Amino acid sequence: MQTSTLKHLAIIMDGNGRWAKERGLSRTKGHEAGAETIRGITTYCASHHNIETLTLYAFSTENWKRPKLEVEFLMKLLDRYLKSELETYIKHNIRFQAIGDISVFSKSLQKRIIDTEDITKDHKNLTQILALNYGGRAEITYAVNRLIKDGKNEISEDDISRALQTPYEDIDILIRTSGEERISNFLLWQLSYSEFYFTPTLWPDFNSKELDEILNNFKQRNRRFGGL
Ligand code: IPE
Ligand code: IPE
Ligand code: MG
């Protein structure tokens, strides 16, 4: 039987707000519960399934449209999360990296992100990439502009792949929680031959048991990449 190898898993972590609403809680409580799930899933991936990279969509270029108070809360939560996670990154030998335009974040949050990247840069078990103020179109546009600035006047697919902020393996599997079945401007370039899984589970309820089921199913899938 076919066994697909899994290097790069990406997740659109959706449904925090609905999880909170179902419980009569504020949306912020949903985001806090979602942050706990990130911790659990990340540490699980560090020691199971031989996953090399886990890319998580945490804040999109479109999420600025949300109420100011929710956006402010998410920025504070991110700072708090990275501060408390450092111990986890060290204990589980996890490298942290960010993609997206973080230059618009507060100076202290930018410092937290860059410091966490620096401290964990030699960690080898798993790379956890958080997509922060990330948009797939913005990433491609930025890459092309960079190539033009470098003096290129003819651009190949390889050039674009290398100029992206996510110059890693293409995505093997994309999971989206909460029942929505769309990409919402995530990793447009890197998803060209990914397997997709949509689960109705809201992100705070997502757990390693469901991840196992999805990944075991993935391993049986026959990925043809256009061949036979
Ligand atoms: C995902 O949960 C987290 C972010 C986009 C920051 P949502 O906040 O989108 O939750 P729903 O979709 O409203 O339930
Ligand atoms: C996608 O979720 C972005 C993140 C999970 C960070 P959204 O909840 O923002 O997506 P839409 O608006 O439902 O497409
Ligand atoms: Mg949502």
CSV table of C-alpha atoms and ligand atoms in Angstrom, one decimal:
chain,number,residue,atom,x,y,z
A,1,MET,CA,0.0,0.0,0.0
A,2,GLN,CA,1.1,3.5,-0.8
A,3,THR,CA,2.7,5.4,2.1
A,4,SER,CA,3.0,9.2,1.5
A,5,THR,CA,5.8,10.9,3.4
A,6,LEU,CA,4.9,13.9,5.5
A,7,LYS,CA,7.3,16.7,6.0
A,8,HIS,CA,5.3,19.8,6.1
A,9,LEU,CA,1.9,20.2,7.8
A,10,ALA,CA,-0.1,23.4,7.6
A,11,ILE,CA,-3.2,24.3,9.7
A,12,ILE,CA,-5.7,27.1,9.3
A,13,MET,CA,-6.7,27.3,13.0
A,14,ASP,CA,-10.3,28.5,12.7
A,15,GLY,CA,-13.3,28.5,15.0
A,16,ASN,CA,-12.1,30.1,18.2
A,17,GLY,CA,-15.0,32.7,18.2
A,18,ARG,CA,-17.7,30.1,17.6
A,19,TRP,CA,-16.2,27.9,20.3
A,20,ALA,CA,-16.5,30.7,22.8
A,21,LYS,CA,-20.0,31.7,21.6
A,22,GLU,CA,-21.3,28.2,22.1
A,23,ARG,CA,-20.2,28.5,25.7
A,24,GLY,CA,-21.6,32.0,26.3
A,25,LEU,CA,-18.0,33.3,26.6
A,26,SER,CA,-16.4,36.3,25.0
A,27,ARG,CA,-14.4,35.7,21.8
A,28,THR,CA,-11.2,36.4,23.7
A,29,LYS,CA,-11.7,33.3,25.8
A,30,GLY,CA,-11.9,31.4,22.5
A,31,HIS,CA,-8.6,32.7,21.5
A,32,GLU,CA,-7.0,31.8,24.8
A,33,ALA,CA,-8.4,28.3,24.5
A,34,GLY,CA,-7.0,28.2,20.9
A,35,ALA,CA,-3.5,29.1,22.2
A,36,GLU,CA,-3.6,26.1,24.5
A,37,THR,CA,-4.4,23.9,21.5
A,38,ILE,CA,-1.4,25.4,19.6
A,39,ARG,CA,0.8,24.3,22.5
A,40,GLY,CA,-0.6,20.7,22.6
A,41,ILE,CA,-0.6,20.2,18.8
A,42,THR,CA,2.9,21.6,18.5
A,43,THR,CA,4.5,19.5,21.2
A,44,TYR,CA,2.7,16.4,19.8
A,45,CYS,CA,4.1,17.1,16.3
A,46,ALA,CA,7.6,17.5,17.7
A,47,SER,CA,7.7,13.8,18.6
A,48,HIS,CA,5.2,12.0,16.2
A,49,HIS,CA,4.9,11.3,12.5
A,50,ASN,CA,8.4,12.6,11.7
A,51,ILE,CA,7.0,16.0,10.8
A,52,GLU,CA,9.7,18.6,10.0
A,53,THR,CA,7.6,21.7,9.7
A,54,LEU,CA,4.3,22.8,11.2
A,55,THR,CA,3.0,26.1,9.8
A,56,LEU,CA,0.1,27.6,11.6
A,57,TYR,CA,-2.1,30.5,10.4
A,58,ALA,CA,-2.5,32.8,13.4
A,59,PHE,CA,-3.3,36.2,12.0
A,60,SER,CA,-4.1,37.1,8.3
A,61,THR,CA,-3.6,40.4,6.5
A,62,GLU,CA,-7.4,40.5,6.4
A,63,ASN,CA,-7.8,40.0,10.2
A,64,TRP,CA,-7.2,43.8,10.7
A,65,LYS,CA,-10.8,44.2,9.7
A,66,ARG,CA,-11.9,42.9,13.1
A,67,PRO,CA,-12.9,45.2,16.0
A,68,LYS,CA,-9.9,47.1,17.4
A,69,LEU,CA,-10.3,45.5,20.8
A,70,GLU,CA,-10.1,42.0,19.4
A,71,VAL,CA,-7.0,42.8,17.4
A,72,GLU,CA,-5.3,44.4,20.4
A,73,PHE,CA,-6.2,41.3,22.4
A,74,LEU,CA,-4.7,39.0,19.8
A,75,MET,CA,-1.4,41.0,19.8
A,76,LYS,CA,-1.2,40.8,23.6
A,77,LEU,CA,-2.0,37.1,23.5
A,78,LEU,CA,0.7,36.5,21.0
A,79,ASP,CA,3.3,38.3,23.2
A,80,ARG,CA,2.1,36.3,26.2
A,81,TYR,CA,2.1,33.0,24.3
A,82,LEU,CA,5.7,33.5,23.0
A,83,LYS,CA,6.9,34.5,26.4
A,84,SER,CA,5.5,31.4,28.1
A,85,GLU,CA,6.3,29.1,25.2
A,86,LEU,CA,10.0,29.7,25.2
A,87,GLU,CA,10.4,27.0,27.9
A,88,THR,CA,8.4,24.5,25.7
A,89,TYR,CA,10.5,25.4,22.6
A,90,ILE,CA,13.7,24.6,24.6
A,91,LYS,CA,12.3,21.5,26.4
A,92,HIS,CA,11.1,19.9,23.1
A,93,ASN,CA,13.9,21.2,20.9
A,94,ILE,CA,11.5,23.2,18.7
A,95,ARG,CA,12.6,26.0,16.4
A,96,PHE,CA,10.2,29.0,16.1
A,97,GLN,CA,9.9,31.1,13.0
A,98,ALA,CA,7.5,33.8,11.9
A,99,ILE,CA,6.3,34.5,8.4
A,100,GLY,CA,4.2,37.6,7.4
A,101,ASP,CA,4.9,41.3,7.7
A,102,ILE,CA,5.7,41.8,11.4
A,103,SER,CA,7.1,45.3,10.8
A,104,VAL,CA,3.7,46.9,11.6
A,105,PHE,CA,3.6,45.2,15.1
A,106,SER,CA,4.7,47.1,18.2
A,107,LYS,CA,8.4,47.3,18.7
A,108,SER,CA,8.2,45.1,21.8
A,109,LEU,CA,6.2,42.4,20.0
A,110,GLN,CA,8.7,42.5,17.1
A,111,LYS,CA,11.5,42.1,19.6
A,112,ARG,CA,9.8,39.2,21.2
A,113,ILE,CA,9.3,37.5,17.9
A,114,ILE,CA,12.9,38.1,16.7
A,115,ASP,CA,14.4,37.1,20.1
A,116,THR,CA,12.4,33.8,20.1
A,117,GLU,CA,13.6,33.0,16.6
A,118,ASP,CA,17.2,33.7,17.6
A,119,ILE,CA,17.1,31.7,20.8
A,120,THR,CA,15.5,28.6,19.1
A,121,LYS,CA,17.3,28.8,15.7
A,122,ASP,CA,19.4,25.6,16.3
A,123,HIS,CA,16.6,23.5,17.5
A,124,LYS,CA,16.1,20.4,15.4
A,125,ASN,CA,13.0,18.4,16.4
A,126,LEU,CA,10.4,20.5,14.6
A,127,THR,CA,10.1,23.9,13.1
A,128,GLN,CA,6.9,25.7,14.2
A,129,ILE,CA,6.1,28.6,11.8
A,130,LEU,CA,3.5,31.1,12.9
A,131,ALA,CA,1.9,33.1,10.1
A,132,LEU,CA,1.5,36.5,11.5
A,133,ASN,CA,0.0,39.4,9.5
A,134,TYR,CA,0.4,36.9,6.7
A,135,GLY,CA,-1.3,36.8,3.2
A,136,GLY,CA,-0.4,34.5,0.4
A,137,ARG,CA,-0.8,37.2,-2.2
A,138,ALA,CA,1.3,39.6,-0.2
A,139,GLU,CA,4.0,37.0,0.1
A,140,ILE,CA,4.2,36.3,-3.6
A,141,THR,CA,4.1,40.0,-4.5
A,142,TYR,CA,6.9,40.7,-2.0
A,143,ALA,CA,9.0,37.9,-3.5
A,144,VAL,CA,8.5,39.1,-7.1
A,145,ASN,CA,9.4,42.7,-6.1
A,146,ARG,CA,12.5,41.4,-4.3
A,147,LEU,CA,13.6,39.5,-7.5
A,148,ILE,CA,13.1,42.7,-9.6
A,149,LYS,CA,15.2,44.7,-7.1
A,150,ASP,CA,17.9,42.0,-7.4
A,151,GLY,CA,18.0,42.8,-11.1
A,152,LYS,CA,16.2,39.8,-12.5
A,153,ASN,CA,14.2,40.4,-15.7
A,154,GLU,CA,13.1,36.9,-16.3
A,155,ILE,CA,11.7,35.0,-13.3
A,156,SER,CA,11.4,31.2,-13.0
A,157,GLU,CA,9.2,29.2,-10.7
A,158,ASP,CA,12.3,28.2,-8.7
A,159,ASP,CA,13.2,31.9,-8.3
A,160,ILE,CA,9.8,32.6,-6.8
A,161,SER,CA,9.9,29.5,-4.5
A,162,ARG,CA,13.3,30.6,-3.2
A,163,ALA,CA,12.3,34.3,-2.7
A,164,LEU,CA,9.2,33.5,-0.7
A,165,GLN,CA,9.3,33.9,3.1
A,166,THR,CA,8.5,30.3,3.4
A,167,PRO,CA,11.3,28.7,1.4
A,168,TYR,CA,10.6,25.3,2.8
A,169,GLU,CA,9.2,22.1,1.4
A,170,ASP,CA,5.8,22.5,-0.3
A,171,ILE,CA,2.9,21.7,2.0
A,172,ASP,CA,2.0,18.0,2.2
A,173,ILE,CA,-1.3,18.4,4.1
A,174,LEU,CA,-3.5,21.4,4.9
A,175,ILE,CA,-6.0,21.0,7.6
A,176,ARG,CA,-8.7,23.6,8.3
A,177,THR,CA,-10.8,23.4,11.4
A,178,SER,CA,-14.3,24.8,12.0
A,179,GLY,CA,-16.1,23.5,8.9
A,180,GLU,CA,-15.2,26.4,6.6
A,181,GLU,CA,-13.8,25.1,3.3
A,182,ARG,CA,-11.6,27.8,1.9
A,183,ILE,CA,-8.0,28.9,1.9
A,184,SER,CA,-8.5,32.5,3.1
A,185,ASN,CA,-5.3,33.7,1.4
A,186,PHE,CA,-3.0,31.2,3.1
A,187,LEU,CA,0.2,29.8,1.4
A,188,LEU,CA,-1.2,30.1,-2.1
A,189,TRP,CA,2.0,29.1,-3.9
A,190,GLN,CA,3.0,26.3,-1.5
A,191,LEU,CA,-0.4,24.6,-1.5
A,192,SER,CA,-0.4,23.7,-5.3
A,193,TYR,CA,-0.2,20.0,-4.7
A,194,SER,CA,-1.3,19.6,-1.1
A,195,GLU,CA,-3.8,17.2,0.3
A,196,PHE,CA,-6.7,19.1,2.0
A,197,TYR,CA,-8.7,18.1,5.1
A,198,PHE,CA,-11.6,20.0,6.4
A,199,THR,CA,-12.9,19.1,9.8
A,200,PRO,CA,-16.0,20.6,11.5
A,201,THR,CA,-14.1,20.5,14.9
A,202,LEU,CA,-13.6,24.0,16.2
A,203,TRP,CA,-9.9,24.8,16.8
A,204,PRO,CA,-10.0,24.8,20.6
A,205,ASP,CA,-11.4,21.3,20.5
A,206,PHE,CA,-8.9,19.9,18.0
A,207,ASN,CA,-6.6,17.3,19.6
A,208,SER,CA,-3.8,14.8,18.8
A,209,LYS,CA,-6.3,11.9,18.4
A,210,GLU,CA,-8.0,13.7,15.5
A,211,LEU,CA,-4.7,14.7,14.1
A,212,ASP,CA,-3.6,11.0,14.2
A,213,GLU,CA,-6.7,10.0,12.3
A,214,ILE,CA,-6.1,12.6,9.6
A,215,LEU,CA,-2.4,11.8,9.3
A,216,ASN,CA,-3.0,8.1,9.1
A,217,ASN,CA,-5.6,8.7,6.4
A,218,PHE,CA,-3.0,10.9,4.6
A,219,LYS,CA,-0.4,8.2,4.6
A,220,GLN,CA,-2.8,6.0,2.6
A,221,ARG,CA,-3.5,8.6,0.0
A,222,ASN,CA,-2.1,8.1,-3.5
A,223,ARG,CA,-0.5,11.4,-4.5
A,224,ARG,CA,0.1,11.4,-8.2
A,225,PHE,CA,1.4,15.0,-8.8
A,226,GLY,CA,0.0,14.8,-12.3
A,227,GLY,CA,1.6,11.4,-13.0
A,228,LEU,CA,0.0,8.0,-13.0
B,1,IPE,C1,-9.4,31.8,14.3
B,1,IPE,O1,-10.7,31.8,14.9
B,1,IPE,C2,-8.4,32.7,14.9
B,1,IPE,C3,-8.1,33.9,14.1
B,1,IPE,C4,-8.5,34.2,12.9
B,1,IPE,C5,-7.3,34.9,14.8
B,1,IPE,P1,-11.8,32.9,14.6
B,1,IPE,O2,-11.6,34.1,15.5
B,1,IPE,O3,-11.8,33.2,13.1
B,1,IPE,O4,-13.1,32.1,15.0
B,1,IPE,P2,-14.5,32.2,14.3
B,1,IPE,O5,-14.3,31.8,12.8
B,1,IPE,O6,-15.0,33.5,14.5
B,1,IPE,O7,-15.3,31.1,15.0
B,2,IPE,C1,-8.4,32.5,8.6
B,2,IPE,O1,-9.5,32.6,9.4
B,2,IPE,C2,-7.2,33.2,9.2
B,2,IPE,C3,-6.7,32.6,10.4
B,2,IPE,C4,-7.1,31.4,10.9
B,2,IPE,C5,-5.6,33.3,11.1
B,2,IPE,P1,-10.6,33.7,9.3
B,2,IPE,O2,-11.7,33.3,10.2
B,2,IPE,O3,-10.0,35.0,9.3
B,2,IPE,O4,-11.1,33.4,7.8
B,2,IPE,P2,-12.4,33.8,7.0
B,2,IPE,O5,-12.7,35.3,7.2
B,2,IPE,O6,-13.5,33.0,7.7
B,2,IPE,O7,-12.2,33.4,5.6
B,3,MG,MG,-12.8,32.4,11.5
